[in-house]
């Protein structure tokens, strides 16, 4: 497959990005001038971005949530005149639930534009696309809260922009109503299909979970496939079991899968699906540790980082595989950028327009979108690395307001993530997942790091954890000089570390209330519960 930089629609839009950005604003002001928010801020009299910035203050979710609650209750023309397709519930970076409205107008603007590279790969390679996620909503079903991906993909299929025939398993395995044992159904579908050419997921991490499940359960699934029956212990309705059982599969295929799995799982993806050309899902540099676990299974299959997406907006698209950077999509929103410094203080509330940003600069994204958010501080910090036409090409750097701050050190989660990545690379620590939080009951206080250790079914021993803690301490000092100072002053003691197996790690997250979200790795654990930490520490000791 040829890796060209962009197709004509993208190049054309980016060449006119300045004009499109201002046009988005004027359209939004005109369309929403008679909403409650529009009247309050006199949208009808605003004629330029400069006037808009003077008339409307920067906002966060706290400033708009009362409006959103009224919209959820059924009020119209509060923030927007556009019909609302649904509300996306997100736990939020700081743990506060948010309900983000998503309009049909916004979905129309995204259409299938962030799908363009995957669709081109599929057209060139043929075969089937395997989507390892499943959506617990039907095409016509309504519910109060959605995942953004549910709204997005449902819109694509309803508009005829994607065909179920492209996907292994078809509609029944994409919109999986029950939700229980979904990975069982996905692995069954995958093993039945020889002609998969692209692996797809919302987050790349979802694919890691898929392959881990395959490695753990392949024997029992193959046994069930040969027998033509699904065990009663698998929790899915009979109609969903029937969908799997009617998928055509040959005995020769099952024998081939058995032979390849029996050889081990390094590079298993290309051995199971000879025509595989692409793996695609959302990720960022922050999830390098988790992504490295997936690379073991993928071998040399290229990874396409897909899109820069938040619940509030689909903002960017990756230009080519293996590059975790995104060109901002001009038609998605009206964009502003707030300069940001490494110390976390912007020093100004004066935003820049996209054409005013500089290569190498750090900026917080400010959105006015087509779903009713105005001058909304997204909380994402990006680095501008290039331009395509007039549109910035960016890398995601971090989420604001994620800090570990026990003794005034203000360790950003980004710095903690960099320390763990160094630890993994420098010492070859076999880690799949991890999270770092605060242990405030200790005296002096300290950080607590929990690692899911891929080489063990259960907890690592105390000696392993002690060595890792010393190394993590040094890595954190390298990332944050204030941490180094408070450690030397004795206000913080050395971190503590737990090594847990896969199921233990899941239990730890659940016991600390960290299981929300859409299968997205969660590195920030906040304050870890004392009774939970001590329970797992005691198990590691024994």
Short mmCIF file of C-alpha atoms in Angstrom, two decimals:
data_model
loop_
_atom_site.label_atom_id
_atom_site.label_comp_id
_atom_site.label_asym_id
_atom_site.label_seq_id
_atom_site.Cartn_x
_atom_site.Cartn_y
_atom_site.Cartn_z
CA UNK A 1 0.00 0.00 0.00
CA UNK A 2 1.41 3.37 -1.00
CA UNK A 3 1.76 5.81 1.90
CA UNK A 4 0.84 9.14 0.36
CA UNK A 5 0.60 12.12 2.69
CA UNK A 6 -3.00 13.10 2.02
CA UNK A 7 -5.89 12.92 -0.40
CA UNK A 8 -7.18 15.90 -2.35
CA UNK A 9 -10.11 16.69 -0.01
CA UNK A 10 -7.74 17.06 2.94
CA UNK A 11 -5.14 19.10 1.06
CA UNK A 12 -7.86 21.37 -0.34
CA UNK A 13 -9.45 21.96 3.07
CA UNK A 14 -6.10 22.64 4.75
CA UNK A 15 -5.14 25.08 1.99
CA UNK A 16 -8.23 27.13 2.96
CA UNK A 17 -8.05 26.53 6.72
CA UNK A 18 -7.97 30.20 7.74
CA UNK A 19 -11.07 31.05 5.68
CA UNK A 20 -12.88 27.87 6.80
CA UNK A 21 -12.13 28.57 10.47
CA UNK A 22 -13.62 32.06 10.33
CA UNK A 23 -16.53 30.79 8.24
CA UNK A 24 -17.30 28.18 10.90
CA UNK A 25 -17.53 30.93 13.51
CA UNK A 26 -19.80 33.17 11.45
CA UNK A 27 -22.08 30.23 10.65
CA UNK A 28 -22.32 29.26 14.31
CA UNK A 29 -23.06 32.83 15.41
CA UNK A 30 -25.74 33.28 12.77
CA UNK A 31 -27.44 29.93 13.33
CA UNK A 32 -27.44 30.23 17.12
CA UNK A 33 -28.17 33.95 17.55
CA UNK A 34 -31.66 33.25 18.97
CA UNK A 35 -30.60 30.63 21.50
CA UNK A 36 -30.53 31.64 25.15
CA UNK A 37 -26.72 31.72 25.09
CA UNK A 38 -26.67 33.58 21.78
CA UNK A 39 -29.00 36.30 23.04
CA UNK A 40 -27.05 36.66 26.27
CA UNK A 41 -23.81 37.28 24.35
CA UNK A 42 -25.39 39.21 21.47
CA UNK A 43 -24.31 36.83 18.71
CA UNK A 44 -26.33 38.82 16.17
CA UNK A 45 -23.97 41.80 16.40
CA UNK A 46 -20.62 39.91 16.22
CA UNK A 47 -18.84 40.16 12.87
CA UNK A 48 -15.30 38.85 13.46
CA UNK A 49 -13.18 36.55 15.63
CA UNK A 50 -11.82 39.60 17.47
CA UNK A 51 -15.32 40.77 18.40
CA UNK A 52 -16.24 37.23 19.39
CA UNK A 53 -13.30 36.97 21.76
CA UNK A 54 -14.33 40.22 23.45
CA UNK A 55 -18.00 39.25 23.76
CA UNK A 56 -17.67 35.64 24.98
CA UNK A 57 -15.39 34.58 27.86
CA UNK A 58 -13.36 31.39 27.90
CA UNK A 59 -15.28 28.56 29.53
CA UNK A 60 -14.87 25.13 31.08
CA UNK A 61 -17.47 22.46 31.75
CA UNK A 62 -18.24 24.04 35.12
CA UNK A 63 -19.51 27.18 33.35
CA UNK A 64 -21.82 25.28 30.97
CA UNK A 65 -23.03 22.26 32.92
CA UNK A 66 -26.28 23.94 34.06
CA UNK A 67 -27.12 24.66 30.42
CA UNK A 68 -26.30 21.05 29.51
CA UNK A 69 -28.51 19.69 32.28
CA UNK A 70 -31.42 21.70 30.90
CA UNK A 71 -30.73 20.33 27.42
CA UNK A 72 -30.70 16.80 28.83
CA UNK A 73 -34.10 17.52 30.38
CA UNK A 74 -35.44 18.31 26.90
CA UNK A 75 -35.21 22.11 26.67
CA UNK A 76 -34.46 23.43 23.19
CA UNK A 77 -32.55 26.47 21.93
CA UNK A 78 -30.50 26.71 25.12
CA UNK A 79 -26.96 26.45 23.73
CA UNK A 80 -27.65 25.40 20.15
CA UNK A 81 -30.41 25.12 17.58
CA UNK A 82 -28.91 21.94 16.12
CA UNK A 83 -30.70 18.69 17.06
CA UNK A 84 -28.77 16.65 19.62
CA UNK A 85 -27.92 13.08 18.63
CA UNK A 86 -26.98 12.14 22.19
CA UNK A 87 -25.02 12.98 25.30
CA UNK A 88 -21.63 11.39 25.89
CA UNK A 89 -20.82 10.63 29.50
CA UNK A 90 -17.18 10.96 30.41
CA UNK A 91 -15.66 10.61 33.87
CA UNK A 92 -13.48 13.64 33.14
CA UNK A 93 -9.79 14.05 33.78
CA UNK A 94 -10.39 15.10 37.37
CA UNK A 95 -13.00 12.40 37.98
CA UNK A 96 -16.09 14.64 37.74
CA UNK A 97 -18.73 13.18 35.40
CA UNK A 98 -19.41 15.27 32.32
CA UNK A 99 -22.25 15.01 29.83
CA UNK A 100 -21.10 16.33 26.49
CA UNK A 101 -23.81 17.11 23.92
CA UNK A 102 -23.13 15.86 20.38
CA UNK A 103 -25.28 17.31 17.61
CA UNK A 104 -26.24 15.78 14.32
CA UNK A 105 -24.65 18.85 12.65
CA UNK A 106 -21.30 18.02 14.28
CA UNK A 107 -21.51 14.38 13.19
CA UNK A 108 -22.28 15.44 9.63
CA UNK A 109 -19.15 17.58 9.56
CA UNK A 110 -16.98 14.70 10.72
CA UNK A 111 -18.85 12.33 8.34
CA UNK A 112 -16.32 9.65 7.38
CA UNK A 113 -13.35 12.00 7.09
CA UNK A 114 -11.34 10.48 9.89
CA UNK A 115 -11.98 7.06 8.34
CA UNK A 116 -10.31 7.98 5.04
CA UNK A 117 -6.98 6.17 5.49
CA UNK A 118 -8.53 2.98 6.88
CA UNK A 119 -11.06 2.89 4.05
CA UNK A 120 -8.29 3.38 1.48
CA UNK A 121 -6.28 0.56 3.07
CA UNK A 122 -9.33 -1.69 2.93
CA UNK A 123 -10.04 -0.86 -0.70
CA UNK A 124 -6.46 -1.65 -1.69
CA UNK A 125 -6.07 -4.79 0.40
CA UNK A 126 -9.57 -6.27 0.08
CA UNK A 127 -10.58 -8.82 2.68
CA UNK A 128 -12.34 -7.90 5.92
CA UNK A 129 -11.95 -5.36 8.68
CA UNK A 130 -11.95 -6.73 12.23
CA UNK A 131 -13.31 -4.25 14.75
CA UNK A 132 -12.38 -5.56 18.20
CA UNK A 133 -14.81 -3.29 20.07
CA UNK A 134 -18.54 -3.82 20.19
CA UNK A 135 -21.22 -1.21 20.77
CA UNK A 136 -24.02 -1.83 23.26
CA UNK A 137 -26.56 0.08 21.19
CA UNK A 138 -28.46 -0.78 18.03
CA UNK A 139 -28.70 1.33 14.92
CA UNK A 140 -32.17 2.57 15.86
CA UNK A 141 -31.96 2.21 19.63
CA UNK A 142 -32.07 5.32 21.84
CA UNK A 143 -30.50 5.66 25.25
CA UNK A 144 -29.66 8.45 27.67
CA UNK A 145 -25.87 8.16 27.58
CA UNK A 146 -23.55 7.10 24.79
CA UNK A 147 -19.92 6.59 24.05
CA UNK A 148 -18.83 9.02 21.35
CA UNK A 149 -17.73 6.05 19.25
CA UNK A 150 -21.27 4.64 19.40
CA UNK A 151 -22.74 7.86 18.03
CA UNK A 152 -20.02 8.23 15.42
CA UNK A 153 -20.12 4.72 13.98
CA UNK A 154 -23.89 4.50 14.18
CA UNK A 155 -24.04 7.71 12.11
CA UNK A 156 -21.61 6.27 9.55
CA UNK A 157 -23.67 3.13 9.06
CA UNK A 158 -27.01 4.95 9.03
CA UNK A 159 -25.72 7.35 6.35
CA UNK A 160 -24.38 4.51 4.22
CA UNK A 161 -20.78 5.68 4.65
CA UNK A 162 -19.68 2.24 5.83
CA UNK A 163 -20.94 -1.18 4.79
CA UNK A 164 -21.42 -4.05 7.22
CA UNK A 165 -20.11 -6.38 4.53
CA UNK A 166 -16.64 -4.87 5.07
CA UNK A 167 -16.49 -6.16 8.66
CA UNK A 168 -15.86 -9.67 9.88
CA UNK A 169 -19.03 -10.84 11.62
CA UNK A 170 -21.21 -8.09 10.18
CA UNK A 171 -23.76 -5.99 12.04
CA UNK A 172 -24.55 -8.54 14.75
CA UNK A 173 -21.02 -8.61 16.14
CA UNK A 174 -20.45 -4.85 15.80
CA UNK A 175 -23.54 -3.79 17.72
CA UNK A 176 -23.33 -6.39 20.47
CA UNK A 177 -26.31 -5.66 22.71
CA UNK A 178 -25.46 -7.68 25.79
CA UNK A 179 -21.90 -6.59 26.54
CA UNK A 180 -20.98 -9.73 28.49
CA UNK A 181 -18.11 -11.87 27.22
CA UNK A 182 -17.72 -9.58 24.24
CA UNK A 183 -14.07 -10.54 23.76
CA UNK A 184 -15.09 -14.20 23.50
CA UNK A 185 -17.32 -13.27 20.57
CA UNK A 186 -14.64 -11.10 18.98
CA UNK A 187 -11.97 -13.81 19.19
CA UNK A 188 -14.41 -16.40 17.80
CA UNK A 189 -15.19 -14.08 14.88
CA UNK A 190 -11.51 -13.41 14.25
CA UNK A 191 -10.49 -17.06 14.28
CA UNK A 192 -13.29 -17.92 11.87
CA UNK A 193 -12.07 -15.30 9.37
CA UNK A 194 -8.95 -15.91 7.28
CA UNK A 195 -9.26 -12.78 5.13
CA UNK A 196 -8.83 -10.02 7.74
CA UNK A 197 -6.66 -7.21 6.37
CA UNK A 198 -7.13 -4.45 8.95
CA UNK A 199 -7.42 -4.65 12.73
CA UNK A 200 -9.37 -1.74 14.20
CA UNK A 201 -10.36 -0.49 17.64
CA UNK A 202 -11.29 2.73 19.39
CA UNK A 203 -8.06 2.76 21.43
CA UNK A 204 -5.05 0.69 20.46
CA UNK A 205 -5.15 -0.60 24.00
CA UNK A 206 -8.36 -2.46 23.11
CA UNK A 207 -6.32 -4.57 20.69
CA UNK A 208 -3.84 -5.45 23.43
CA UNK A 209 -6.76 -6.71 25.55
CA UNK A 210 -8.01 -8.68 22.54
CA UNK A 211 -4.69 -10.46 22.00
CA UNK A 212 -4.22 -11.11 25.71
CA UNK A 213 -7.65 -12.74 25.76
CA UNK A 214 -6.79 -14.76 22.66
CA UNK A 215 -3.54 -15.97 24.23
CA UNK A 216 -5.31 -17.02 27.40
CA UNK A 217 -8.40 -18.69 25.90
CA UNK A 218 -7.51 -19.89 22.39
CA UNK A 219 -7.59 -23.58 23.29
CA UNK A 220 -11.06 -23.50 24.84
CA UNK A 221 -12.47 -21.33 22.02
CA UNK A 222 -11.07 -23.64 19.33
CA UNK A 223 -12.51 -26.62 21.17
CA UNK A 224 -15.94 -24.95 21.19
CA UNK A 225 -15.65 -24.04 17.51
CA UNK A 226 -14.81 -27.63 16.58
CA UNK A 227 -17.72 -28.92 18.66
CA UNK A 228 -20.11 -26.32 17.22
CA UNK A 229 -21.38 -25.29 20.66
CA UNK A 230 -20.68 -22.50 23.14
CA UNK A 231 -20.37 -23.38 26.84
CA UNK A 232 -23.11 -22.29 29.24
CA UNK A 233 -20.54 -20.35 31.30
CA UNK A 234 -20.19 -17.82 28.46
CA UNK A 235 -22.63 -15.07 29.38
CA UNK A 236 -24.34 -14.05 26.20
CA UNK A 237 -27.93 -14.45 24.99
CA UNK A 238 -28.77 -17.46 22.87
CA UNK A 239 -29.37 -15.26 19.82
CA UNK A 240 -25.82 -13.90 20.08
CA UNK A 241 -24.42 -17.40 20.43
CA UNK A 242 -26.39 -18.34 17.33
CA UNK A 243 -24.72 -15.50 15.41
CA UNK A 244 -21.28 -16.94 16.20
CA UNK A 245 -22.29 -20.51 15.45
CA UNK A 246 -23.55 -19.63 11.98
CA UNK A 247 -20.25 -18.00 10.96
CA UNK A 248 -18.71 -20.29 8.32
CA UNK A 249 -15.41 -21.88 9.35
CA UNK A 250 -13.50 -24.85 7.97
CA UNK A 251 -11.76 -27.57 9.93
CA UNK A 252 -8.61 -26.79 7.93
CA UNK A 253 -8.74 -23.20 9.20
CA UNK A 254 -9.10 -24.32 12.80
CA UNK A 255 -6.15 -26.69 12.46
CA UNK A 256 -4.05 -23.87 11.02
CA UNK A 257 -4.99 -21.54 13.89
CA UNK A 258 -4.18 -24.28 16.42
CA UNK A 259 -0.75 -24.85 14.87
CA UNK A 260 0.13 -21.14 14.81
CA UNK A 261 -1.04 -20.47 18.38
CA UNK A 262 0.90 -23.52 19.52
CA UNK A 263 4.12 -21.91 18.24
CA UNK A 264 3.72 -18.92 20.58
CA UNK A 265 2.31 -15.44 20.25
CA UNK A 266 5.18 -13.28 19.03
CA UNK A 267 3.99 -11.89 15.69
CA UNK A 268 0.80 -13.96 15.88
CA UNK A 269 -1.32 -11.40 14.00
CA UNK A 270 0.41 -11.84 10.65
CA UNK A 271 0.55 -15.61 11.11
CA UNK A 272 -3.20 -15.86 11.66
CA UNK A 273 -4.13 -13.39 8.91
CA UNK A 274 -1.61 -13.53 6.08
CA UNK A 275 -3.07 -10.49 4.30
CA UNK A 276 -3.00 -8.17 7.34
CA UNK A 277 -1.73 -4.73 6.30
CA UNK A 278 -2.75 -2.34 9.09
CA UNK A 279 -3.61 -1.96 12.76
CA UNK A 280 -5.54 1.17 13.66
CA UNK A 281 -6.62 2.84 16.90
CA UNK A 282 -6.27 5.98 18.99
CA UNK A 283 -3.17 6.36 21.13
CA UNK A 284 -0.48 8.86 22.05
CA UNK A 285 3.09 8.96 23.30
CA UNK A 286 1.71 8.73 26.84
CA UNK A 287 0.62 5.14 26.20
CA UNK A 288 3.94 3.91 24.83
CA UNK A 289 4.20 1.28 27.57
CA UNK A 290 0.82 -0.24 26.72
CA UNK A 291 1.44 0.03 22.97
CA UNK A 292 4.74 -1.82 23.27
CA UNK A 293 2.84 -4.81 24.64
CA UNK A 294 0.66 -4.80 21.52
CA UNK A 295 3.72 -4.67 19.23
CA UNK A 296 4.71 -8.12 20.45
CA UNK A 297 1.56 -9.56 18.89
CA UNK A 298 1.54 -7.35 15.77
CA UNK A 299 5.15 -7.94 14.73
CA UNK A 300 5.89 -5.75 11.70
CA UNK A 301 2.27 -4.83 10.94
CA UNK A 302 2.20 -1.00 10.67
CA UNK A 303 0.14 0.97 13.19
CA UNK A 304 -2.05 3.87 12.09
CA UNK A 305 -2.84 6.23 14.95
CA UNK A 306 -6.15 7.16 13.38
CA UNK A 307 -7.43 10.43 14.84
CA UNK A 308 -7.20 13.14 17.47
CA UNK A 309 -10.58 12.87 19.15
CA UNK A 310 -12.27 14.12 22.30
CA UNK A 311 -15.89 13.75 23.35
CA UNK A 312 -16.32 17.40 22.41
CA UNK A 313 -15.01 17.13 18.84
CA UNK A 314 -13.21 15.08 16.19
CA UNK A 315 -10.32 17.47 15.67
CA UNK A 316 -7.54 15.81 13.72
CA UNK A 317 -6.53 12.95 11.47
CA UNK A 318 -3.21 11.11 11.24
CA UNK A 319 -1.56 11.51 7.86
CA UNK A 320 0.27 8.19 7.64
CA UNK A 321 1.06 5.04 9.68
CA UNK A 322 3.66 5.04 12.45
CA UNK A 323 3.37 8.81 13.01
CA UNK A 324 1.48 9.82 16.14
CA UNK A 325 0.73 13.35 14.93
CA UNK A 326 -2.42 14.85 13.49
CA UNK A 327 -3.42 17.56 11.05
CA UNK A 328 -6.27 19.62 12.48
CA UNK A 329 -9.46 19.21 10.44
CA UNK A 330 -10.58 22.75 9.49
CA UNK A 331 -14.29 21.97 9.11
CA UNK A 332 -14.80 20.41 12.54
CA UNK A 333 -14.95 23.56 14.71
CA UNK A 334 -13.82 27.13 15.21
CA UNK A 335 -10.36 26.79 16.76
CA UNK A 336 -8.38 29.03 19.08
CA UNK A 337 -5.14 28.23 20.87
CA UNK A 338 -4.08 29.41 24.31
CA UNK A 339 -0.29 29.60 24.81
CA UNK A 340 0.89 27.21 27.51
CA UNK A 341 4.13 26.93 29.46
CA UNK A 342 5.79 23.84 30.88
CA UNK A 343 5.08 25.09 34.42
CA UNK A 344 1.36 24.77 33.67
CA UNK A 345 0.67 28.49 33.80
CA UNK A 346 -0.42 30.18 30.58
CA UNK A 347 0.16 33.69 31.93
CA UNK A 348 -2.54 34.99 29.57
CA UNK A 349 -6.09 34.40 28.47
CA UNK A 350 -5.41 35.98 25.08
CA UNK A 351 -5.88 33.25 22.52
CA UNK A 352 -4.30 32.92 19.10
CA UNK A 353 -5.92 31.79 15.88
CA UNK A 354 -4.43 28.68 14.24
CA UNK A 355 -2.54 30.73 11.65
CA UNK A 356 -0.81 32.62 14.49
CA UNK A 357 0.69 29.62 16.30
CA UNK A 358 4.38 28.77 15.95
CA UNK A 359 6.15 25.49 15.25
CA UNK A 360 7.41 24.03 18.50
CA UNK A 361 4.91 26.00 20.56
CA UNK A 362 2.72 24.47 23.27
CA UNK A 363 -0.96 25.41 23.30
CA UNK A 364 -4.17 24.53 25.08
CA UNK A 365 -6.95 23.84 22.57
CA UNK A 366 -9.98 26.15 22.77
CA UNK A 367 -13.07 25.05 20.80
CA UNK A 368 -16.29 26.53 19.59
CA UNK A 369 -18.00 23.45 18.23
CA UNK A 370 -21.22 22.57 16.43
CA UNK A 371 -22.76 21.01 19.53
CA UNK A 372 -23.19 24.11 21.71
CA UNK A 373 -19.82 24.70 23.38
CA UNK A 374 -18.37 28.21 23.01
CA UNK A 375 -14.73 29.14 23.62
CA UNK A 376 -14.47 25.90 25.54
CA UNK A 377 -11.12 25.10 27.16
CA UNK A 378 -10.65 21.48 26.22
CA UNK A 379 -7.85 20.87 28.71
CA UNK A 380 -5.64 19.26 26.05
CA UNK A 381 -2.14 20.63 25.55
CA UNK A 382 -0.71 20.12 22.07
CA UNK A 383 2.62 20.86 20.40
CA UNK A 384 2.61 22.30 16.88
CA UNK A 385 5.14 20.34 14.83
CA UNK A 386 4.31 21.40 11.26
CA UNK A 387 1.65 22.78 8.93
CA UNK A 388 -0.28 21.20 6.09
CA UNK A 389 -1.32 24.18 4.03
CA UNK A 390 -2.69 26.60 6.62
CA UNK A 391 -3.69 23.93 9.16
CA UNK A 392 -1.41 23.01 12.09
CA UNK A 393 -0.05 19.48 12.45
CA UNK A 394 0.08 18.66 16.16
CA UNK A 395 1.18 16.13 18.74
CA UNK A 396 -0.85 15.54 21.88
CA UNK A 397 1.31 16.37 24.91
CA UNK A 398 -0.81 16.12 28.05
CA UNK A 399 -4.06 16.82 29.83
CA UNK A 400 -4.04 19.85 32.09
CA UNK A 401 -4.65 19.68 35.84
CA UNK A 402 -3.30 16.15 36.23
CA UNK A 403 -0.71 16.48 38.98
CA UNK A 404 0.74 14.50 41.83
CA UNK A 405 1.36 17.14 44.48
CA UNK A 406 2.17 15.72 47.89
CA UNK A 407 4.72 18.32 49.07
CA UNK A 408 4.57 21.15 46.52
CA UNK A 409 6.48 19.28 43.80
CA UNK A 410 3.63 19.48 41.22
CA UNK A 411 4.64 16.35 39.34
CA UNK A 412 2.55 16.30 36.17
CA UNK A 413 1.18 12.95 35.05
CA UNK A 414 3.05 13.61 31.81
CA UNK A 415 6.35 13.69 33.74
CA UNK A 416 5.40 10.56 35.67
CA UNK A 417 4.57 8.80 32.39
CA UNK A 418 7.95 9.81 30.95
CA UNK A 419 9.66 8.41 34.04
CA UNK A 420 7.89 5.05 33.68
CA UNK A 421 8.71 4.89 29.97
CA UNK A 422 12.39 5.45 30.80
CA UNK A 423 12.18 2.76 33.46
CA UNK A 424 10.67 0.28 31.01
CA UNK A 425 13.16 1.05 28.23
CA UNK A 426 16.24 1.28 30.44
CA UNK A 427 15.69 -1.88 32.47
CA UNK A 428 13.38 -3.89 30.23
CA UNK A 429 10.66 -3.98 32.87
CA UNK A 430 7.91 -6.24 31.43
CA UNK A 431 4.94 -3.98 32.17
CA UNK A 432 1.55 -4.05 30.41
CA UNK A 433 -0.36 -1.43 32.44
CA UNK A 434 0.36 0.91 35.30
CA UNK A 435 -1.03 3.72 37.41
CA UNK A 436 0.56 6.12 39.89
CA UNK A 437 -1.16 7.80 42.84
CA UNK A 438 -0.52 9.30 46.24
CA UNK A 439 -0.20 7.50 49.59
CA UNK A 440 -0.97 10.43 51.94
CA UNK A 441 -1.26 8.32 55.12
CA UNK A 442 2.44 7.42 54.99
CA UNK A 443 4.86 9.56 57.02
CA UNK A 444 6.41 11.20 55.18
CA UNK A 445 3.99 10.77 52.29
CA UNK A 446 5.00 9.17 49.02
CA UNK A 447 3.83 8.00 45.63
CA UNK A 448 2.45 4.55 45.02
CA UNK A 449 2.98 2.89 41.63
CA UNK A 450 1.11 -0.24 40.55
CA UNK A 451 2.41 -2.26 37.59
CA UNK A 452 0.69 -5.11 35.82
CA UNK A 453 3.62 -7.46 35.25
CA UNK A 454 3.20 -9.48 32.07
CA UNK A 455 5.50 -12.31 33.14
CA UNK A 456 3.48 -13.27 36.19
CA UNK A 457 -0.01 -14.61 36.77
CA UNK A 458 0.08 -13.17 40.28
CA UNK A 459 1.95 -10.61 42.38
CA UNK A 460 5.65 -9.99 42.06
CA UNK A 461 7.70 -10.34 45.22
CA UNK A 462 8.77 -7.63 47.65
CA UNK A 463 12.41 -7.71 46.50
CA UNK A 464 11.39 -7.02 42.88
CA UNK A 465 9.18 -4.15 44.04
CA UNK A 466 11.93 -2.61 46.17
CA UNK A 467 14.39 -2.53 43.28
CA UNK A 468 11.77 -1.05 40.95
CA UNK A 469 10.89 1.60 43.56
CA UNK A 470 14.53 2.77 43.78
CA UNK A 471 14.78 2.98 40.01
CA UNK A 472 11.44 4.80 39.72
CA UNK A 473 12.59 7.28 42.34
CA UNK A 474 15.68 8.16 40.27
CA UNK A 475 13.62 8.42 37.08
CA UNK A 476 11.15 10.80 38.75
CA UNK A 477 14.03 12.97 40.01
CA UNK A 478 15.30 13.24 36.43
CA UNK A 479 11.90 14.47 35.26
CA UNK A 480 11.08 16.98 38.00
CA UNK A 481 13.65 19.07 39.90
CA UNK A 482 11.10 20.08 42.53
CA UNK A 483 10.53 16.40 43.26
CA UNK A 484 14.27 16.01 43.65
CA UNK A 485 14.37 18.93 46.11
CA UNK A 486 11.51 17.76 48.34
CA UNK A 487 12.95 14.24 48.39
CA UNK A 488 16.31 15.53 49.58
CA UNK A 489 14.62 17.74 52.17
CA UNK A 490 12.80 14.67 53.51
CA UNK A 491 9.28 15.90 52.74
CA UNK A 492 8.69 12.91 50.46
CA UNK A 493 9.98 9.41 50.89
CA UNK A 494 10.86 6.94 48.16
CA UNK A 495 7.89 5.61 46.13
CA UNK A 496 6.35 2.27 46.92
CA UNK A 497 5.68 -0.23 44.13
CA UNK A 498 3.27 -3.13 43.70
CA UNK A 499 3.59 -5.75 40.95
CA UNK A 500 0.25 -7.40 40.20
CA UNK A 501 -0.96 -10.00 37.75
CA UNK A 502 -3.64 -9.20 35.17
CA UNK A 503 -6.67 -10.15 37.26
CA UNK A 504 -5.16 -8.63 40.40
CA UNK A 505 -4.53 -5.36 38.59
CA UNK A 506 -8.15 -5.27 37.41
CA UNK A 507 -9.31 -5.89 40.98
CA UNK A 508 -7.04 -3.12 42.30
CA UNK A 509 -8.50 -0.62 39.81
CA UNK A 510 -12.06 -1.63 40.70
CA UNK A 511 -11.42 -1.34 44.43
CA UNK A 512 -10.07 2.18 43.93
CA UNK A 513 -12.93 3.27 41.66
CA UNK A 514 -10.68 3.56 38.60
CA UNK A 515 -12.58 1.40 36.14
CA UNK A 516 -14.58 4.14 34.38
CA UNK A 517 -13.95 5.13 30.78
CA UNK A 518 -13.82 3.33 27.46
CA UNK A 519 -10.98 0.80 27.97
CA UNK A 520 -8.51 3.65 28.12
CA UNK A 521 -5.35 3.13 30.20
CA UNK A 522 -5.54 5.25 33.33
CA UNK A 523 -2.16 6.33 34.65
CA UNK A 524 -3.45 8.84 37.21
CA UNK A 525 -4.80 7.09 40.30
CA UNK A 526 -5.27 10.17 42.50
CA UNK A 527 -5.26 9.36 46.21
CA UNK A 528 -5.05 5.58 46.58
CA UNK A 529 -7.25 4.13 49.29
CA UNK A 530 -5.22 3.09 52.32
CA UNK A 531 -7.06 -0.16 52.97
CA UNK A 532 -6.72 -1.21 49.31
CA UNK A 533 -3.01 -0.46 49.11
CA UNK A 534 -2.22 -2.25 52.38
CA UNK A 535 -4.26 -5.28 51.34
CA UNK A 536 -2.31 -5.77 48.10
CA UNK A 537 1.01 -4.89 49.72
CA UNK A 538 0.45 -7.62 52.29
CA UNK A 539 -0.32 -10.13 49.52
CA UNK A 540 2.90 -9.15 47.75
CA UNK A 541 4.86 -9.58 51.01
CA UNK A 542 3.51 -13.09 51.55
#
